[in-house]
Amino acid sequence: MVMGWRLFAAFLISLVLAACSDVFFHQPYRVLLEPSQLGYEVDDQGKITIVGNNAYVQVAPGAPGGYLERYEYVVVDDSGSEVFAGSSLGSGFVAVEVPEGREVSQDGQVRYLSKKSDPFRFSLDGRVAAEHLNQGAPLNWRVQVTWFVRTFNNDNEISWTQEYQIKYPLQ
């Protein structure tokens, strides 16, 4: 009988840890794009038009709020090699508020939930689009972006890297 309770207690503890793992063991933020790829189009005269992306920070339940301050990126080709190696091509500032992944009701009840920031613009750089087109628009070029969030509660900087595919034409 005692062994059964121990197994049950171990099972409950593992469930609690699994529920918390999204915030404590995984990345609490992701930047999602609409459309989901970075791309461009080319008209009949060869003029490149960058497709604008709306981006927002998806916040995991329980994640702290803060500001998405900046990003750095590199462009990699089909083999994973940097396209503009040694270049200072890819960085920028964002200044988007990231909501906290919880709500507290008037009676003090805490609800942990997924939230998202207000949208901001993040699109392919024109120099990258021109080089991609000059190389014959290869299928597997990607932009590897490192995002940086400064949290409200303890002023920590949290960074993570995401990869976005470059697509031509992106309609």
CSV table of C-alpha atoms in Angstrom, one decimal:
chain,number,residue,atom,x,y,z
A,1,MET,CA,0.0,0.0,0.0
A,2,VAL,CA,2.8,2.4,0.9
A,3,MET,CA,4.6,1.6,-2.4
A,4,GLY,CA,1.4,2.6,-4.3
A,5,TRP,CA,1.2,6.0,-2.6
A,6,ARG,CA,4.9,6.6,-3.4
A,7,LEU,CA,4.3,5.8,-7.0
A,8,PHE,CA,1.2,8.0,-7.1
A,9,ALA,CA,3.2,10.9,-5.4
A,10,ALA,CA,6.0,10.5,-7.9
A,11,PHE,CA,3.5,10.6,-10.7
A,12,LEU,CA,2.0,13.8,-9.4
A,13,ILE,CA,5.4,15.4,-9.0
A,14,SER,CA,6.3,14.5,-12.6
A,15,LEU,CA,3.0,16.1,-13.8
A,16,VAL,CA,3.7,19.3,-12.0
A,17,LEU,CA,7.3,19.5,-13.3
A,18,ALA,CA,6.0,18.8,-16.8
A,19,ALA,CA,3.5,21.6,-16.5
A,20,CYS,CA,6.2,24.0,-15.4
A,21,SER,CA,8.8,22.9,-17.9
A,22,ASP,CA,7.6,25.1,-20.7
A,23,VAL,CA,8.7,28.2,-18.8
A,24,PHE,CA,11.6,26.8,-16.8
A,25,PHE,CA,13.2,24.4,-19.3
A,26,HIS,CA,12.2,25.7,-22.7
A,27,GLN,CA,12.3,29.1,-24.3
A,28,PRO,CA,9.6,31.4,-22.9
A,29,TYR,CA,9.4,33.5,-26.1
A,30,ARG,CA,9.1,33.0,-29.9
A,31,VAL,CA,8.9,35.6,-32.6
A,32,LEU,CA,6.3,34.6,-35.1
A,33,LEU,CA,6.0,36.1,-38.6
A,34,GLU,CA,3.0,36.6,-40.9
A,35,PRO,CA,3.7,35.5,-43.5
A,36,SER,CA,5.8,32.8,-41.8
A,37,GLN,CA,8.8,33.2,-44.3
A,38,LEU,CA,10.9,36.1,-45.3
A,39,GLY,CA,10.8,36.9,-49.0
A,40,TYR,CA,10.5,39.1,-52.0
A,41,GLU,CA,9.0,39.4,-55.4
A,42,VAL,CA,10.5,40.6,-58.7
A,43,ASP,CA,8.5,42.5,-61.4
A,44,ASP,CA,8.9,42.2,-65.2
A,45,GLN,CA,11.5,45.0,-65.1
A,46,GLY,CA,13.6,43.2,-62.5
A,47,LYS,CA,12.6,45.5,-59.6
A,48,ILE,CA,12.8,43.7,-56.3
A,49,THR,CA,9.9,44.3,-53.8
A,50,ILE,CA,10.4,43.1,-50.3
A,51,VAL,CA,7.3,41.4,-48.8
A,52,GLY,CA,6.5,43.1,-45.5
A,53,ASN,CA,6.1,40.8,-42.5
A,54,ASN,CA,4.1,41.5,-39.3
A,55,ALA,CA,5.9,39.9,-36.4
A,56,TYR,CA,4.9,39.5,-32.8
A,57,VAL,CA,6.4,37.9,-29.7
A,58,GLN,CA,4.5,34.8,-28.6
A,59,VAL,CA,4.8,34.5,-24.7
A,60,ALA,CA,4.6,31.1,-23.0
A,61,PRO,CA,2.4,30.8,-19.9
A,62,GLY,CA,4.2,32.1,-16.8
A,63,ALA,CA,7.0,33.9,-18.7
A,64,PRO,CA,8.0,37.3,-17.4
A,65,GLY,CA,7.1,40.5,-19.2
A,66,GLY,CA,9.6,42.9,-20.6
A,67,TYR,CA,10.8,44.5,-23.8
A,68,LEU,CA,12.0,43.0,-27.0
A,69,GLU,CA,14.9,45.4,-27.4
A,70,ARG,CA,17.0,44.2,-30.4
A,71,TYR,CA,18.0,41.5,-32.8
A,72,GLU,CA,21.1,40.3,-34.6
A,73,TYR,CA,21.1,38.1,-37.7
A,74,VAL,CA,23.2,36.2,-40.1
A,75,VAL,CA,22.2,34.7,-43.5
A,76,VAL,CA,23.2,31.2,-44.3
A,77,ASP,CA,23.1,29.3,-47.6
A,78,ASP,CA,22.1,25.7,-48.4
A,79,SER,CA,25.3,24.3,-46.8
A,80,GLY,CA,24.9,26.4,-43.6
A,81,SER,CA,27.7,28.7,-44.5
A,82,GLU,CA,27.3,32.4,-43.8
A,83,VAL,CA,26.5,34.4,-46.9
A,84,PHE,CA,27.9,37.7,-45.8
A,85,ALA,CA,30.6,36.4,-43.5
A,86,GLY,CA,32.3,39.1,-41.4
A,87,SER,CA,29.7,41.7,-42.4
A,88,SER,CA,27.8,44.0,-40.0
A,89,LEU,CA,24.7,43.6,-42.1
A,90,GLY,CA,22.3,42.3,-39.5
A,91,SER,CA,21.2,44.0,-36.4
A,92,GLY,CA,18.5,46.4,-35.3
A,93,PHE,CA,16.4,47.8,-32.5
A,94,VAL,CA,12.8,46.9,-31.9
A,95,ALA,CA,11.5,48.3,-28.5
A,96,VAL,CA,8.3,46.3,-28.4
A,97,GLU,CA,6.6,45.5,-25.0
A,98,VAL,CA,6.4,41.8,-24.2
A,99,PRO,CA,3.3,41.0,-22.0
A,100,GLU,CA,3.6,38.8,-19.0
A,101,GLY,CA,2.4,35.2,-19.4
A,102,ARG,CA,-0.1,35.4,-16.6
A,103,GLU,CA,-3.1,37.4,-15.3
A,104,VAL,CA,-4.2,38.1,-11.8
A,105,SER,CA,-7.9,38.5,-11.2
A,106,GLN,CA,-9.4,41.0,-8.8
A,107,ASP,CA,-9.9,38.2,-6.2
A,108,GLY,CA,-6.2,37.3,-6.5
A,109,GLN,CA,-6.5,34.2,-8.6
A,110,VAL,CA,-3.5,33.7,-11.0
A,111,ARG,CA,-4.1,32.3,-14.5
A,112,TYR,CA,-1.1,31.3,-16.5
A,113,LEU,CA,-1.7,31.7,-20.2
A,114,SER,CA,-0.1,32.3,-23.6
A,115,LYS,CA,0.0,35.9,-24.8
A,116,LYS,CA,1.4,37.8,-27.7
A,117,SER,CA,2.9,41.3,-28.1
A,118,ASP,CA,1.6,44.0,-30.3
A,119,PRO,CA,2.7,43.5,-33.9
A,120,PHE,CA,5.9,45.1,-35.3
A,121,ARG,CA,7.5,45.0,-38.7
A,122,PHE,CA,10.4,42.6,-39.5
A,123,SER,CA,11.2,41.9,-43.1
A,124,LEU,CA,14.0,40.7,-45.3
A,125,ASP,CA,16.8,43.1,-46.0
A,126,GLY,CA,17.0,44.3,-49.6
A,127,ARG,CA,20.7,43.4,-49.9
A,128,VAL,CA,19.9,39.9,-48.9
A,129,ALA,CA,17.1,39.6,-51.4
A,130,ALA,CA,19.4,40.9,-54.2
A,131,GLU,CA,22.1,38.4,-53.4
A,132,HIS,CA,19.6,35.6,-53.1
A,133,LEU,CA,18.2,36.4,-56.6
A,134,ASN,CA,21.8,36.8,-58.0
A,135,GLN,CA,22.6,33.3,-56.8
A,136,GLY,CA,19.5,31.8,-58.6
A,137,ALA,CA,17.1,32.0,-55.7
A,138,PRO,CA,18.3,28.8,-53.9
A,139,LEU,CA,15.7,26.9,-51.9
A,140,ASN,CA,17.3,26.6,-48.5
A,141,TRP,CA,18.7,30.0,-47.6
A,142,ARG,CA,17.8,31.0,-44.1
A,143,VAL,CA,18.0,34.0,-41.8
A,144,GLN,CA,19.2,33.1,-38.3
A,145,VAL,CA,17.9,35.8,-35.9
A,146,THR,CA,19.0,36.1,-32.3
A,147,TRP,CA,16.4,38.1,-30.4
A,148,PHE,CA,17.0,39.9,-27.1
A,149,VAL,CA,14.3,40.5,-24.4
A,150,ARG,CA,15.0,42.6,-21.3
A,151,THR,CA,12.7,41.4,-18.5
A,152,PHE,CA,10.7,43.8,-16.2
A,153,ASN,CA,11.0,41.8,-12.9
A,154,ASN,CA,14.8,41.5,-12.6
A,155,ASP,CA,16.2,43.3,-15.7
A,156,ASN,CA,17.7,40.1,-17.1
A,157,GLU,CA,18.5,39.8,-20.7
A,158,ILE,CA,17.1,36.7,-22.3
A,159,SER,CA,18.2,35.8,-25.9
A,160,TRP,CA,17.4,33.0,-28.2
A,161,THR,CA,17.9,32.2,-31.9
A,162,GLN,CA,15.3,31.4,-34.5
A,163,GLU,CA,15.6,30.5,-38.1
A,164,TYR,CA,13.4,31.9,-41.0
A,165,GLN,CA,13.5,30.6,-44.5
A,166,ILE,CA,14.0,33.0,-47.5
A,167,LYS,CA,11.5,32.4,-50.2
A,168,TYR,CA,11.1,33.8,-53.7
A,169,PRO,CA,8.5,34.5,-54.8
A,170,LEU,CA,6.7,35.1,-51.5
A,171,GLN,CA,3.1,35.9,-52.4
